[in-house]
Short mmCIF file of C-alpha atoms and ligand atoms in Angstrom, two decimals:
data_model
loop_
_atom_site.label_atom_id
_atom_site.label_comp_id
_atom_site.label_asym_id
_atom_site.label_seq_id
_atom_site.Cartn_x
_atom_site.Cartn_y
_atom_site.Cartn_z
CA MET A 89 0.00 0.00 0.00
CA THR A 90 1.45 3.38 -1.03
CA LEU A 91 -0.39 6.19 0.71
CA GLY A 92 -0.06 9.92 0.22
CA VAL A 93 2.09 9.92 -2.93
CA LYS A 94 2.76 13.49 -4.02
CA ARG A 95 4.65 13.13 -7.29
CA ILE A 96 3.19 12.15 -10.65
CA GLY A 97 6.33 10.18 -11.52
CA ASP A 98 5.97 8.06 -8.37
CA VAL A 99 2.35 7.26 -9.23
CA GLN A 100 3.32 6.24 -12.74
CA ARG A 101 6.09 3.99 -11.45
CA GLU A 102 3.82 2.24 -8.92
CA VAL A 103 1.02 1.75 -11.42
CA ARG A 104 3.43 0.41 -14.01
CA LYS A 105 4.55 -2.25 -11.53
CA ALA A 106 0.93 -3.26 -10.88
CA ARG A 107 0.15 -3.40 -14.58
CA GLY A 108 3.27 -5.50 -15.07
CA LYS A 109 1.74 -8.02 -12.68
CA GLY A 110 -1.31 -8.16 -14.93
CA LEU A 111 -3.56 -6.40 -12.42
CA ARG A 112 -6.65 -4.51 -13.52
CA ILE A 113 -6.20 -0.87 -12.48
CA GLY A 114 -9.08 1.13 -10.95
CA LEU A 115 -9.06 4.87 -10.23
CA VAL A 116 -11.31 6.75 -7.82
CA PRO A 117 -10.86 10.52 -8.27
CA THR A 118 -11.95 12.61 -5.25
CA MET A 119 -11.38 15.96 -3.59
CA GLY A 120 -10.88 14.26 -0.23
CA ALA A 121 -12.91 14.88 2.95
CA LEU A 122 -13.96 11.30 2.36
CA HIS A 123 -17.31 9.95 3.54
CA GLU A 124 -19.34 6.81 2.90
CA GLY A 125 -20.15 7.95 -0.65
CA HIS A 126 -16.47 7.98 -1.51
CA ALA A 127 -15.92 4.74 0.41
CA SER A 128 -18.58 3.06 -1.73
CA LEU A 129 -16.64 4.03 -4.87
CA ILE A 130 -13.42 2.59 -3.44
CA ARG A 131 -15.29 -0.62 -2.59
CA ALA A 132 -16.73 -0.82 -6.11
CA ALA A 133 -13.22 -0.41 -7.53
CA ARG A 134 -11.86 -2.94 -5.04
CA ALA A 135 -14.47 -5.48 -6.14
CA GLU A 136 -13.51 -5.17 -9.81
CA CYS A 137 -9.81 -4.31 -9.83
CA GLY A 138 -6.62 -5.89 -8.56
CA TYR A 139 -5.05 -2.48 -7.96
CA VAL A 140 -7.00 0.54 -6.70
CA ALA A 141 -5.70 4.11 -6.84
CA VAL A 142 -7.53 6.95 -5.08
CA SER A 143 -6.73 10.59 -5.76
CA LEU A 144 -7.26 13.31 -3.16
CA PHE A 145 -6.98 16.68 -4.85
CA VAL A 146 -8.95 19.85 -4.19
CA ASN A 147 -8.73 20.98 -7.79
CA PRO A 148 -8.48 24.78 -7.89
CA THR A 149 -9.56 25.07 -11.53
CA GLN A 150 -13.05 23.78 -10.82
CA PHE A 151 -13.79 26.46 -8.22
CA GLY A 152 -15.09 29.86 -9.33
CA PRO A 153 -14.21 33.19 -7.76
CA GLY A 154 -15.97 33.54 -4.41
CA GLU A 155 -16.50 29.78 -4.07
CA ASP A 156 -15.21 27.67 -1.19
CA LEU A 157 -11.74 26.63 -2.47
CA ALA A 158 -9.86 28.11 0.50
CA ARG A 159 -12.12 26.62 3.14
CA TYR A 160 -12.83 23.27 1.48
CA PRO A 161 -12.09 20.65 4.19
CA ARG A 162 -8.75 18.82 3.87
CA PRO A 163 -8.62 16.20 6.65
CA ILE A 164 -5.74 14.32 5.06
CA GLN A 165 -5.01 11.96 7.97
CA ASN A 166 -8.63 10.84 8.15
CA ASP A 167 -8.75 10.46 4.37
CA LEU A 168 -5.67 8.24 4.39
CA ALA A 169 -7.27 6.17 7.17
CA VAL A 170 -10.43 5.69 5.07
CA CYS A 171 -8.34 4.66 2.05
CA ARG A 172 -6.37 2.22 4.19
CA ARG A 173 -9.56 0.77 5.71
CA GLU A 174 -11.13 0.31 2.27
CA GLY A 175 -8.01 -1.38 0.93
CA ALA A 176 -6.76 1.20 -1.57
CA ASP A 177 -3.34 0.32 -2.98
CA LEU A 178 -2.22 3.85 -3.75
CA VAL A 179 -3.35 7.31 -2.67
CA PHE A 180 -2.24 10.21 -4.83
CA ALA A 181 -2.43 13.55 -3.01
CA PRO A 182 -0.59 16.08 -5.16
CA ALA A 183 -0.01 19.77 -4.50
CA ALA A 184 -1.62 22.16 -6.97
CA ALA A 185 1.81 23.00 -8.44
CA GLU A 186 2.41 19.34 -9.26
CA MET A 187 -0.79 19.23 -11.33
CA TYR A 188 -0.56 22.76 -12.74
CA PRO A 189 3.10 23.69 -13.08
CA GLU A 190 4.30 26.99 -14.48
CA GLY A 191 3.24 27.26 -18.11
CA PHE A 192 0.24 24.92 -17.90
CA ALA A 193 -2.06 26.02 -20.71
CA THR A 194 -4.58 23.29 -21.53
CA THR A 195 -8.31 23.20 -20.87
CA VAL A 196 -10.56 20.26 -21.72
CA ARG A 197 -14.06 21.49 -22.44
CA ILE A 198 -17.08 19.39 -23.26
CA ALA A 199 -19.42 21.83 -24.99
CA GLY A 200 -23.15 21.95 -24.34
CA LEU A 201 -23.39 19.45 -21.51
CA SER A 202 -21.12 21.66 -19.39
CA GLU A 203 -23.18 24.81 -19.76
CA LYS A 204 -26.56 23.80 -18.41
CA MET A 205 -27.77 22.88 -14.92
CA CYS A 206 -24.81 23.34 -12.53
CA GLY A 207 -22.74 24.78 -15.37
CA ALA A 208 -25.11 27.74 -15.65
CA PHE A 209 -24.49 28.60 -12.00
CA ARG A 210 -20.80 27.68 -11.94
CA PRO A 211 -19.28 28.95 -15.21
CA GLY A 212 -16.09 27.07 -16.06
CA HIS A 213 -16.63 24.48 -13.31
CA PHE A 214 -16.88 21.49 -15.62
CA ASP A 215 -13.92 22.69 -17.71
CA GLY A 216 -11.88 22.43 -14.52
CA VAL A 217 -13.36 19.02 -13.75
CA CYS A 218 -12.71 17.65 -17.24
CA THR A 219 -9.18 19.02 -17.33
CA VAL A 220 -8.22 17.46 -14.01
CA VAL A 221 -10.01 14.17 -14.74
CA ALA A 222 -8.26 13.96 -18.13
CA LYS A 223 -4.93 14.53 -16.38
CA LEU A 224 -5.65 11.93 -13.69
CA LEU A 225 -6.70 9.41 -16.33
CA ALA A 226 -3.52 10.11 -18.30
CA ILE A 227 -1.34 9.76 -15.20
CA VAL A 228 -2.87 6.54 -13.86
CA GLN A 229 -4.13 5.06 -17.15
CA PRO A 230 -6.72 2.97 -15.32
CA ASP A 231 -8.83 0.23 -16.86
CA ALA A 232 -11.84 1.65 -15.05
CA ALA A 233 -12.61 4.92 -13.25
CA TYR A 234 -15.34 5.23 -10.64
CA PHE A 235 -17.68 8.19 -10.25
CA GLY A 236 -20.74 8.78 -8.09
CA GLU A 237 -24.23 9.30 -9.44
CA LYS A 238 -24.47 12.02 -6.77
CA ASP A 239 -22.75 14.24 -9.35
CA ALA A 240 -24.92 13.04 -12.20
CA GLN A 241 -24.08 15.87 -14.58
CA GLN A 242 -20.37 15.34 -13.96
CA LEU A 243 -20.79 11.64 -14.70
CA ALA A 244 -22.58 12.37 -17.99
CA ILE A 245 -19.87 14.84 -18.99
CA VAL A 246 -17.01 12.48 -18.09
CA ARG A 247 -18.69 9.69 -20.07
CA ARG A 248 -19.01 12.05 -23.05
CA MET A 249 -15.35 13.05 -22.74
CA ALA A 250 -14.20 9.41 -22.57
CA ALA A 251 -16.27 8.54 -25.64
CA ASP A 252 -15.28 11.62 -27.63
CA LEU A 253 -11.57 11.17 -26.92
CA ASN A 254 -11.66 7.37 -27.33
CA LEU A 255 -10.17 7.00 -23.87
CA PRO A 256 -9.42 3.30 -23.43
CA LEU A 257 -11.20 2.73 -20.12
CA GLU A 258 -14.59 2.06 -18.61
CA ILE A 259 -16.40 4.79 -16.72
CA ARG A 260 -18.37 3.29 -13.86
CA GLY A 261 -21.28 5.12 -12.22
CA CYS A 262 -22.00 4.20 -8.59
CA PRO A 263 -25.24 4.81 -6.66
CA LEU A 264 -25.78 7.96 -4.60
CA VAL A 265 -25.19 7.25 -0.90
CA ARG A 266 -27.43 9.03 1.63
CA GLU A 267 -27.38 9.70 5.36
CA PRO A 268 -29.96 7.65 7.28
CA ASP A 269 -32.36 10.63 7.21
CA GLY A 270 -32.08 10.97 3.43
CA LEU A 271 -29.59 13.84 3.05
CA ALA A 272 -27.23 13.12 0.15
CA MET A 273 -23.75 12.64 1.57
CA SER A 274 -21.39 15.45 0.63
CA SER A 275 -18.14 16.84 1.95
CA ARG A 276 -19.94 20.20 1.97
CA ASN A 277 -22.54 18.99 4.49
CA ALA A 278 -19.90 19.81 7.12
CA TYR A 279 -20.59 23.50 6.44
CA LEU A 280 -24.24 23.21 7.53
CA SER A 281 -25.33 24.46 10.96
CA PRO A 282 -27.69 22.08 12.81
CA GLU A 283 -30.65 24.22 11.73
CA GLU A 284 -29.50 24.32 8.09
CA ARG A 285 -28.98 20.58 8.10
CA GLN A 286 -32.63 20.14 9.12
CA GLN A 287 -33.74 22.57 6.41
CA ALA A 288 -31.65 20.74 3.82
CA LEU A 289 -33.74 17.60 4.36
CA ALA A 290 -36.51 19.27 2.35
CA ILE A 291 -34.44 18.58 -0.79
CA SER A 292 -34.07 14.82 -0.39
CA ALA A 293 -37.66 14.51 0.89
CA ALA A 294 -39.04 16.34 -2.15
CA LEU A 295 -36.94 14.20 -4.48
CA ALA A 296 -38.09 11.00 -2.77
CA ASP A 297 -41.71 12.05 -3.37
CA THR A 298 -40.84 12.89 -6.96
CA ARG A 299 -39.47 9.40 -7.43
CA LYS A 300 -42.70 7.96 -6.00
CA ALA A 301 -44.83 10.09 -8.32
CA ILE A 302 -42.87 8.92 -11.38
CA GLU A 303 -42.89 5.31 -10.23
CA SER A 304 -46.66 5.60 -9.79
CA GLY A 305 -47.01 6.61 -13.42
CA GLU A 306 -46.47 10.38 -13.72
CA ARG A 307 -44.92 10.88 -17.16
CA ASP A 308 -45.24 14.62 -17.75
CA ALA A 309 -41.78 16.10 -17.17
CA ALA A 310 -43.09 19.67 -16.84
CA ALA A 311 -45.61 18.57 -14.19
CA VAL A 312 -42.86 16.80 -12.26
CA ALA A 313 -40.56 19.82 -12.49
CA ASP A 314 -43.37 22.21 -11.44
CA MET A 315 -44.30 20.11 -8.44
CA LEU A 316 -40.71 19.88 -7.28
CA ARG A 317 -40.01 23.55 -7.94
CA ARG A 318 -43.10 24.70 -6.04
CA ARG A 319 -42.26 22.49 -3.10
CA LEU A 320 -38.65 23.62 -2.85
CA GLN A 321 -39.52 27.27 -3.35
CA ALA A 322 -41.80 26.94 -0.33
CA ALA A 323 -39.19 25.18 1.81
CA ARG A 324 -37.83 27.37 4.60
CA GLY A 325 -34.12 28.10 4.35
CA VAL A 326 -33.81 26.58 0.86
CA GLU A 327 -32.85 28.87 -2.03
CA LEU A 328 -33.53 26.88 -5.18
CA GLN A 329 -31.14 27.27 -8.12
CA TYR A 330 -32.63 24.83 -10.61
CA VAL A 331 -34.77 21.78 -11.13
CA ALA A 332 -34.01 19.68 -14.21
CA VAL A 333 -35.79 16.66 -15.65
CA VAL A 334 -33.39 15.29 -18.25
CA ASP A 335 -32.02 12.23 -19.96
CA PRO A 336 -29.14 11.06 -17.72
CA ASP A 337 -26.78 10.44 -20.66
CA THR A 338 -27.41 13.43 -22.93
CA LEU A 339 -28.81 15.80 -20.27
CA ALA A 340 -31.44 16.78 -22.86
CA ASP A 341 -34.61 18.14 -21.28
CA LEU A 342 -37.38 15.58 -21.26
CA ASP A 343 -40.90 16.25 -22.35
CA ARG A 344 -42.38 12.83 -21.64
CA ILE A 345 -40.66 10.68 -19.02
CA GLY A 346 -39.91 7.18 -20.23
CA GLY A 347 -37.04 4.72 -20.32
CA GLN A 348 -34.67 6.59 -18.07
CA ALA A 349 -34.79 9.97 -16.36
CA LEU A 350 -32.64 12.12 -14.12
CA VAL A 351 -34.39 14.58 -11.84
CA ALA A 352 -31.71 16.91 -10.51
CA VAL A 353 -31.78 19.83 -8.10
CA ALA A 354 -29.29 22.43 -6.89
CA ALA A 355 -30.09 24.74 -3.99
CA LYS A 356 -28.36 26.86 -1.44
CA VAL A 357 -29.04 26.29 2.23
CA GLY A 358 -27.47 29.25 3.99
CA ALA A 359 -24.15 29.78 2.23
CA THR A 360 -23.80 26.12 1.27
CA ARG A 361 -24.59 24.95 -2.24
CA LEU A 362 -26.05 21.44 -2.31
CA ILE A 363 -26.96 19.16 -5.20
CA ASP A 364 -29.13 16.07 -5.16
CA ASN A 365 -30.99 13.93 -7.65
CA VAL A 366 -32.99 10.83 -8.34
CA LEU A 367 -32.11 8.59 -11.24
CA LEU A 368 -34.84 6.39 -12.68
CA ARG A 369 -34.14 3.53 -15.04
CA ASP A 370 -36.27 0.94 -16.78
CA LEU A 371 -39.42 3.05 -16.63
P1 AMP B 403 -15.89 14.86 -4.60
O1 AMP B 403 -14.84 14.52 -3.59
O2 AMP B 403 -17.07 15.55 -4.02
O3 AMP B 403 -15.34 15.53 -5.83
O4 AMP B 403 -16.46 13.47 -5.10
C1 AMP B 403 -15.61 12.48 -5.60
C2 AMP B 403 -16.45 11.36 -6.18
O5 AMP B 403 -17.27 10.83 -5.14
C3 AMP B 403 -17.37 11.84 -7.29
O6 AMP B 403 -17.41 10.86 -8.31
C4 AMP B 403 -18.69 11.95 -6.59
O7 AMP B 403 -19.80 11.77 -7.43
C5 AMP B 403 -18.61 10.83 -5.58
N1 AMP B 403 -19.53 11.07 -4.48
C6 AMP B 403 -19.57 12.16 -3.68
N2 AMP B 403 -20.62 12.07 -2.82
C7 AMP B 403 -21.24 10.90 -3.11
C8 AMP B 403 -22.39 10.24 -2.58
N3 AMP B 403 -23.13 10.77 -1.61
N4 AMP B 403 -22.74 9.06 -3.13
C9 AMP B 403 -22.01 8.52 -4.14
N5 AMP B 403 -20.92 9.08 -4.67
C10 AMP B 403 -20.54 10.26 -4.16
#
């Protein structure tokens, strides 16, 4: 087990050894502050791969001005303990200068998909995500990379990038992990005061009811969006940013719900921006 590797060259050397042994390589990219959602990705990788690399990197290029880059939690010792417990083989925790040295000039941008939903509220965010994910994939060259359905738009964009660039790996989506009371797990939940945390439950509760409505036969996407929007606009302490009812692969707005659907929400609770969604398949 090689934990807390800081240099790209060291990662490449370790991974090369593992590949030389014929092991399937899995990569779990994260920003650290690991919780059960992240742990579930490491376990999924562990189940399918002989060698599991986890990256911990609070990627500056995916934060906009005025966002929480400086105060994003970085509990590195705890993160390493989680990686050890879940059986990761390598943890890559680079400094920003290792990833973006002097003269760095490349941006990977997936047009269209990156501009709607969260992209409309966080301009440039997904360019930063795609650039860092492309770099991590190039460094580790995994056979499979693991992403959470919690960030459903990110997953769709990364899938698009992998397909468009013929990246020779599988992108695996893993189910959204929730707290026992329904709140979607997120490193940013740590920002919530006890009162805000209670208020935030309105989001997961409204989405759970939305899932029930669709599973009971509601097929009108506009009706679903209206119901959810009205409910969240009425929720105390919740400042809704968007409600989207889209195809989970193309992120195209749905008119009629059928086959598969992603119902996604972003809202601020106090100063904290939260996202959540329900993903329906085989409708
Ligand atoms: P982050 O550290 O927030 O950038 O997340 C790293 C990876 O963990 C991303 O692929 C996320 O989608 C995934 N992830 C974060 N929270 C959850 C969750 N509650 N359930 C499942 N996956 C998650």
